[in-house]
Amino acid sequence: MASQNDNKNLVCPFCSLHCDDVSVTTDNNQYKVNESNNVCAKKIDTYNLNNKSMLLPKKGAKVVSLSSALEDIRNIIKGHNETLIINHGVDLSGVRSMLNFASQKNYIIDHINSKFLYQNIGVVQRTGYMATSLTEAKNRADVVMVFGNQIFDKSPRLLEKVLGAKNSLYMKKKKELILIGDFSENIIKEIKKKCNVTNVKLDLDLTNDFLNATSLDSSEAVKGLKKSKLSNIKNIINKSKYLVAIWLASDFIKAKNPKKIISSISKYIVDRNILSRAACMPISGSLADATSSQALTWTTGFSSRIKHSEGTFKHDRNAFDSKHLIDNNNVDVVIHISTISPDKLKLNKNVKNIVLGHPNTTFTMAPDIFIPVGIPGIDYEGIMFRTDNVVSVALKSIRGIKLPTTQNILDKLA
Amino acid sequence: MITQLKSGNVYDPHNKIFNVKKDIFIEDGKIINKKDIKSKIDKVINCSDKIVMPGAIDLHTHIGGGKVNIARLMLEEFHNEIDPNYDSSSIIAPSTLKTGLKYIEMGYTTCFEPALLPINARQAHAEMSDIPFIDKGGYALLGNDDYFLSLLKNKSSQSTINDYVAFILKATQSIGIKVVNPGGINAFKFNQRALNVDEKSKYFNITPREIVEKLTKALYDLGVPHPLHVHCSNLGIPGNFFSTIETIKAANGLPIHLTHIQFQSYGNNGDRGFSSAAVEISNYLNKIDNLTCDVGQIMFGQTVTMSGDSMSQHRNHKHAHPKKWMCMDIECDAGCGVVPFKYQDKSFVNALQWAIGLEIFLLAEDPWKVFLTTDHPNGAPFTSYPHLIKLLMDKTFRNDILNQLPKGILEHTILHTLKREYTMDEISIMTRSAPAKILGLEKKGNFSNGSDADITVYNKNIKDIEEMFAHPSLVIKDGKIVVENGQIKEYIWGKTHTVKPEYDKSIEKDLSKFFDKYHTMKLDNYIISDDEMHRLVGSPIYVNNCSRKRKE
Amino acid sequence: MKPITLQLKKRLKYRIDMSCLSTLSKNSSSLASKIIMYGNKQFKIKDLFSIKGDDVNNIVIKSSVHLLDNIGKKLRDINITVYGDVGYSLGEQMISGKLEVYGNTLDYTASGMKGGSIFIYGDTGNYTCGKSNSLNEGMIDGLLFIKGNVGNNSIERMRRGNIIIEGNIGDYGCHQMISGTVMIKGKIGKFFAEEIKRGSIFTKDKNLVKNYNKSNNAEYNFTSFFIKEISKIISKNLFINNNSLVRYCGHKDTNNLSEIFLFKG
């Protein structure tokens, strides 16, 4: 049990940066972030239990015991023929038991963010690619191109920890940030405190034209961009020794051709490496996307959308797309596993919905069975992968509520 | 429970036993002497027409970590082998399950991942924990991380460096230290595209020679059994055998292990500026005692090259087949590069590379000093080991293949003049006892009393050597029969081998400051504890002894 | 010998991977007991389909629905005729043989096709004739005839082969086309033929040739021969009249070498 007023170090499970320098005070199983000026404190606090939290399993609207909930799940999955597991975020142990569970019963597994994942993977699978990681960007990058506009909302401490970090091994000046897309004034104001900013308001579909125009020998113009500004940008870029391009794949989803944006950024970075150094650093989503894709890749060879059939895992990017499967009514039972975010889960009334979730989860409709499970990094220890896919963090347990882990539940069902 | 392997032809090079009819007894997963048997023998396995060897050990195979996962992801189109016994992942980038299955079916029971990035260690161990059957371990990459280089730049004492090396071994749960292109990966981040052994790197002003010197000394002082595992500068560049020999000299007579030496034995003679320097390298190897090496033989066909050496991988990306590749700078720690490649028997360069590897094998006199690897998957997937053994043991077979290669290469190789054929004794040394010795695995690679009962039993009646080594009739791991007549009998999970020399804890204070200031994670999070290895990562550890106490 | 005829026994709910049809051994009895997955349970083909006939080189699927995926995936030397709709990845990476579909298809039809011919007498989905999962090449060779409309992102990175479309084509068609021939009767969507390198396109859309150079003294003997040959293969008259062709070649600004034939109709 966590005692009162205990200072603990939290390894934050909530976004793909997985900061490990957040200290919290626990009090009666509520925790509070210590540094008041920390940009994420409010966000993390909202994951505390509240009076609406569900700590016991529910069948419809009725509270039931864990064993009877498990029995009900067993009955549901026994009586139906196609089951889909959707991963909305869980740690490594959860992914491992999910794979084990699916392999015994021939289930389909998909991650809710697969479509964004595939946009980034597409570049690796089809062309050359230069990547970098957070610490490299912090210490080496002199110019950073940021595409999209949600990136600082989704990874709030990216600016403080990496792009505008106080200490850097080799960068004694402020980093030059080139913001491409439609950034709000507030964010720009915030960034200007820590970096030099050039704001390029640009339709992201013109990314390719913009990048081509910034090469030294180019005389092309870009729609909606002044010539003087362009030559200014040219100067900054061509002086750079270590250029980093960052983006959030989900930012491009409204663009007409998201894949093309990413491939043109990647191609641009690869070309820059002929004479100078440059690298890409896509930021992944905050639902443990990296953890899921890494673990699935090493166990099956495929990063998402797999089904166990005839003794092995098979992959089909279209046929095992969870959205299509549910929309077209091709599955009977959907098991949602959502341990990190309490955000509203979209459930579909045509299928049986089983949810293993965060105690604060809300739904669009009541699931058939809901089992509250522990949050990795809050209720139990685990491993998660950071956005750059190379660093994994060891999550800690900071409060003493006895919730079962996803692994416990899935292993009992398997 | 006691199991008896009855009257097999036993090879136990560690105990100087070669092809002797002998019984082997197993109790509780360990080898036991006949005279120590107290209870009755429960199971007798007749091995009268069998060859009995300790389980094979692969000391250099890329089976886990970020770069392997990148390769799996990148080469999705190769994942389609229809083979009901395995999953669909391709053998050039196999899944963890397939890695374990294929290794154990060949009688390999212990494997080492040579490029474990300290920052990526947690992932690499988690990945390797999911490989069934085999015992595993990793060598931590040093020599390109900014902390180590700043230690050298600030002229820190050897003892501080020793502390750092020992700390890394403990923090990353590794069994050895590897250096890849010493200083070169770091220099590439400063846009330097080549670094010779005595060339100073741009920012740090440090030569690869200094790095190798300091690290070999550190491992020697600490008493770590495995000497520095070196992937030299200028990998794959014609004429690089000079830098190879200079790197060996940098060890100043202390033990050093050169890995995939085939890629390091190129001359630049001849009309194409590419020739074999196998003679020079093997002469040197035969002359000195402090050097061991593994070969990194190539085989013709599609594979994928993966390495920490982002400098050379970026240089090679133009040769990618299929045309895709990836390089990455990682966390002020090291880098990685993944480039798919197809070795073609019609290509002069590839054919000569094939011949150079074999030349080194055949010219190296002492099988205790040269090990059998293909640098999986860089030269070829590990499943080609039986084929490689046949190439070594069968002169006619070797020459038949040589004669099918481009005519031009006969002028550039002396392979056809080499009459040597490896004996079974020598194969048993180079795949079992020698790697166990160089890694300090006292309980592996031998049949002494109390050793791990990892045993491979081959069928002597199979005339084809390749077939015999590919399909052992019996594989025993930790005393359990896991493969019998090609069928998997039981799934078991191995341990992770580590070594933990002592060190002065004050280094952690300095490192902790460095991490807080320049890294994006804390030092606490970087260290993998024994408890974490077991509970979260999923593999128990086995701490091997250092060969002696730390020297100052 | 009569072609093997598969007829669905019941209404399907779950998707089925039919790629096993392409790897048939030359023994029709083995087909009946071939195992396929339906939902999370294993079935034999004969449990789901009624099977008649014995010619393993000719397969007919009757009353097909859009849940049958991967029909003719990596197909080699077999003719398959489908009456009804089909699912994803029809004829993906097909090598040789012939596929005929009297119905509509879903996405990734004929992606990464390497040879053979496909006739679709209905509409196709997005990514038709595109890059197959993870491969960087689109259509490598073969013939594709589509009677109906084609979805978005179709014909990506085509290298060789012939495509005849009697309906309309969606947005981002012919992206990064390397070579090959595409004939389109209907309307063309937005962003057509971006980053095209070479290849021939037959269309009546005048907007396409705005920035192209007109070849003034082009001869049309080869096209006449070509149209005749194509007509023979699809066994009906092609929608293009050789007499009305005007050839445009090479973009004015970029260095693409593609040619566009405008026709009237």
PDB file of N, CA and C in Angstrom, chain C residues 108-142:
ATOM      1  N   TYR C 108      -7.136  -2.823 -53.837  1.00  0.00           N
ATOM      2  CA  TYR C 108      -5.905  -3.562 -54.145  1.00  0.00           C
ATOM      3  C   TYR C 108      -6.105  -4.637 -55.205  1.00  0.00           C
ATOM      4  N   THR C 109      -7.085  -4.457 -56.078  1.00  0.00           N
ATOM      5  CA  THR C 109      -7.242  -5.383 -57.188  1.00  0.00           C
ATOM      6  C   THR C 109      -6.004  -5.312 -58.080  1.00  0.00           C
ATOM      7  N   ALA C 110      -5.470  -6.451 -58.460  1.00  0.00           N
ATOM      8  CA  ALA C 110      -4.351  -6.534 -59.408  1.00  0.00           C
ATOM      9  C   ALA C 110      -3.115  -5.770 -58.948  1.00  0.00           C
ATOM     10  N   SER C 111      -2.944  -5.578 -57.632  1.00  0.00           N
ATOM     11  CA  SER C 111      -1.761  -4.836 -57.204  1.00  0.00           C
ATOM     12  C   SER C 111      -0.508  -5.678 -57.389  1.00  0.00           C
ATOM     13  N   GLY C 112       0.534  -5.063 -57.852  1.00  0.00           N
ATOM     14  CA  GLY C 112       1.794  -5.775 -58.067  1.00  0.00           C
ATOM     15  C   GLY C 112       1.667  -6.921 -59.060  1.00  0.00           C
ATOM     16  N   MET C 113       0.748  -6.792 -60.008  1.00  0.00           N
ATOM     17  CA  MET C 113       0.519  -7.867 -60.986  1.00  0.00           C
ATOM     18  C   MET C 113       1.776  -8.069 -61.844  1.00  0.00           C
ATOM     19  N   LYS C 114       2.150  -9.322 -62.050  1.00  0.00           N
ATOM     20  CA  LYS C 114       3.381  -9.588 -62.802  1.00  0.00           C
ATOM     21  C   LYS C 114       3.135 -10.132 -64.198  1.00  0.00           C
ATOM     22  N   GLY C 115       1.950 -10.640 -64.467  1.00  0.00           N
ATOM     23  CA  GLY C 115       1.668 -11.184 -65.783  1.00  0.00           C
ATOM     24  C   GLY C 115       0.277 -11.772 -65.813  1.00  0.00           C
ATOM     25  N   GLY C 116      -0.105 -12.350 -66.969  1.00  0.00           N
ATOM     26  CA  GLY C 116      -1.443 -12.908 -67.103  1.00  0.00           C
ATOM     27  C   GLY C 116      -2.443 -11.828 -67.453  1.00  0.00           C
ATOM     28  N   SER C 117      -3.722 -12.176 -67.382  1.00  0.00           N
ATOM     29  CA  SER C 117      -4.723 -11.168 -67.726  1.00  0.00           C
ATOM     30  C   SER C 117      -5.893 -11.221 -66.755  1.00  0.00           C
ATOM     31  N   ILE C 118      -6.441 -10.041 -66.504  1.00  0.00           N
ATOM     32  CA  ILE C 118      -7.588  -9.939 -65.610  1.00  0.00           C
ATOM     33  C   ILE C 118      -8.682  -9.156 -66.322  1.00  0.00           C
ATOM     34  N   PHE C 119      -9.898  -9.687 -66.317  1.00  0.00           N
ATOM     35  CA  PHE C 119     -11.051  -8.995 -66.906  1.00  0.00           C
ATOM     36  C   PHE C 119     -12.068  -8.776 -65.807  1.00  0.00           C
ATOM     37  N   ILE C 120     -12.409  -7.517 -65.564  1.00  0.00           N
ATOM     38  CA  ILE C 120     -13.395  -7.225 -64.539  1.00  0.00           C
ATOM     39  C   ILE C 120     -14.576  -6.510 -65.185  1.00  0.00           C
ATOM     40  N   TYR C 121     -15.742  -7.147 -65.144  1.00  0.00           N
ATOM     41  CA  TYR C 121     -16.916  -6.546 -65.770  1.00  0.00           C
ATOM     42  C   TYR C 121     -17.742  -5.827 -64.720  1.00  0.00           C
ATOM     43  N   GLY C 122     -17.106  -5.011 -63.951  1.00  0.00           N
ATOM     44  CA  GLY C 122     -17.782  -4.253 -62.902  1.00  0.00           C
ATOM     45  C   GLY C 122     -16.837  -3.150 -62.457  1.00  0.00           C
ATOM     46  N   ASP C 123     -17.071  -2.579 -61.262  1.00  0.00           N
ATOM     47  CA  ASP C 123     -16.207  -1.529 -60.755  1.00  0.00           C
ATOM     48  C   ASP C 123     -15.096  -2.128 -59.893  1.00  0.00           C
ATOM     49  N   THR C 124     -14.028  -1.352 -59.718  1.00  0.00           N
ATOM     50  CA  THR C 124     -12.987  -1.787 -58.781  1.00  0.00           C
ATOM     51  C   THR C 124     -12.808  -0.707 -57.716  1.00  0.00           C
ATOM     52  N   GLY C 125     -12.166  -1.100 -56.621  1.00  0.00           N
ATOM     53  CA  GLY C 125     -11.994  -0.176 -55.493  1.00  0.00           C
ATOM     54  C   GLY C 125     -10.775   0.715 -55.642  1.00  0.00           C
ATOM     55  N   ASN C 126     -10.326   1.266 -54.530  1.00  0.00           N
ATOM     56  CA  ASN C 126      -9.126   2.105 -54.533  1.00  0.00           C
ATOM     57  C   ASN C 126      -7.884   1.244 -54.680  1.00  0.00           C
ATOM     58  N   TYR C 127      -6.796   1.883 -55.013  1.00  0.00           N
ATOM     59  CA  TYR C 127      -5.495   1.218 -55.147  1.00  0.00           C
ATOM     60  C   TYR C 127      -5.528   0.092 -56.175  1.00  0.00           C
ATOM     61  N   THR C 128      -6.423   0.195 -57.148  1.00  0.00           N
ATOM     62  CA  THR C 128      -6.435  -0.807 -58.199  1.00  0.00           C
ATOM     63  C   THR C 128      -5.103  -0.758 -58.934  1.00  0.00           C
ATOM     64  N   CYS C 129      -4.511  -1.910 -59.156  1.00  0.00           N
ATOM     65  CA  CYS C 129      -3.271  -1.987 -59.894  1.00  0.00           C
ATOM     66  C   CYS C 129      -2.202  -1.124 -59.242  1.00  0.00           C
ATOM     67  N   GLY C 130      -2.253  -1.022 -57.929  1.00  0.00           N
ATOM     68  CA  GLY C 130      -1.273  -0.206 -57.225  1.00  0.00           C
ATOM     69  C   GLY C 130      -0.124  -1.056 -56.740  1.00  0.00           C
ATOM     70  N   LYS C 131       0.607  -0.463 -55.774  1.00  0.00           N
ATOM     71  CA  LYS C 131       1.697  -1.223 -55.174  1.00  0.00           C
ATOM     72  C   LYS C 131       1.088  -2.221 -54.216  1.00  0.00           C
ATOM     73  N   SER C 132       1.563  -3.435 -54.238  1.00  0.00           N
ATOM     74  CA  SER C 132       1.033  -4.403 -53.296  1.00  0.00           C
ATOM     75  C   SER C 132       1.650  -4.084 -51.937  1.00  0.00           C
ATOM     76  N   ASN C 133       1.063  -4.589 -50.867  1.00  0.00           N
ATOM     77  CA  ASN C 133       1.567  -4.349 -49.520  1.00  0.00           C
ATOM     78  C   ASN C 133       3.081  -4.404 -49.528  1.00  0.00           C
ATOM     79  N   SER C 134       3.754  -3.322 -49.179  1.00  0.00           N
ATOM     80  CA  SER C 134       5.193  -3.340 -48.935  1.00  0.00           C
ATOM     81  C   SER C 134       6.071  -3.487 -50.176  1.00  0.00           C
ATOM     82  N   LEU C 135       5.523  -3.803 -51.335  1.00  0.00           N
ATOM     83  CA  LEU C 135       6.387  -3.826 -52.516  1.00  0.00           C
ATOM     84  C   LEU C 135       6.426  -2.437 -53.133  1.00  0.00           C
ATOM     85  N   ASN C 136       7.530  -2.086 -53.722  1.00  0.00           N
ATOM     86  CA  ASN C 136       7.662  -0.757 -54.260  1.00  0.00           C
ATOM     87  C   ASN C 136       7.213  -0.664 -55.710  1.00  0.00           C
ATOM     88  N   GLU C 137       6.932  -1.781 -56.328  1.00  0.00           N
ATOM     89  CA  GLU C 137       6.551  -1.791 -57.724  1.00  0.00           C
ATOM     90  C   GLU C 137       5.046  -1.918 -57.847  1.00  0.00           C
ATOM     91  N   GLY C 138       4.496  -1.228 -58.818  1.00  0.00           N
ATOM     92  CA  GLY C 138       3.095  -1.448 -59.140  1.00  0.00           C
ATOM     93  C   GLY C 138       2.989  -2.599 -60.103  1.00  0.00           C
ATOM     94  N   MET C 139       2.156  -2.443 -61.130  1.00  0.00           N
ATOM     95  CA  MET C 139       1.991  -3.507 -62.118  1.00  0.00           C
ATOM     96  C   MET C 139       3.302  -3.695 -62.870  1.00  0.00           C
ATOM     97  N   ILE C 140       3.761  -4.914 -62.953  1.00  0.00           N
ATOM     98  CA  ILE C 140       5.018  -5.167 -63.644  1.00  0.00           C
ATOM     99  C   ILE C 140       4.758  -5.622 -65.082  1.00  0.00           C
ATOM    100  N   ASP C 141       3.709  -6.396 -65.278  1.00  0.00           N
ATOM    101  CA  ASP C 141       3.327  -6.773 -66.640  1.00  0.00           C
ATOM    102  C   ASP C 141       1.938  -7.383 -66.603  1.00  0.00           C
ATOM    103  N   GLY C 142       1.367  -7.580 -67.782  1.00  0.00           N
ATOM    104  CA  GLY C 142       0.069  -8.225 -67.856  1.00  0.00           C
ATOM    105  C   GLY C 142      -0.971  -7.322 -68.486  1.00  0.00           C
TER     106      GLY C 142
END
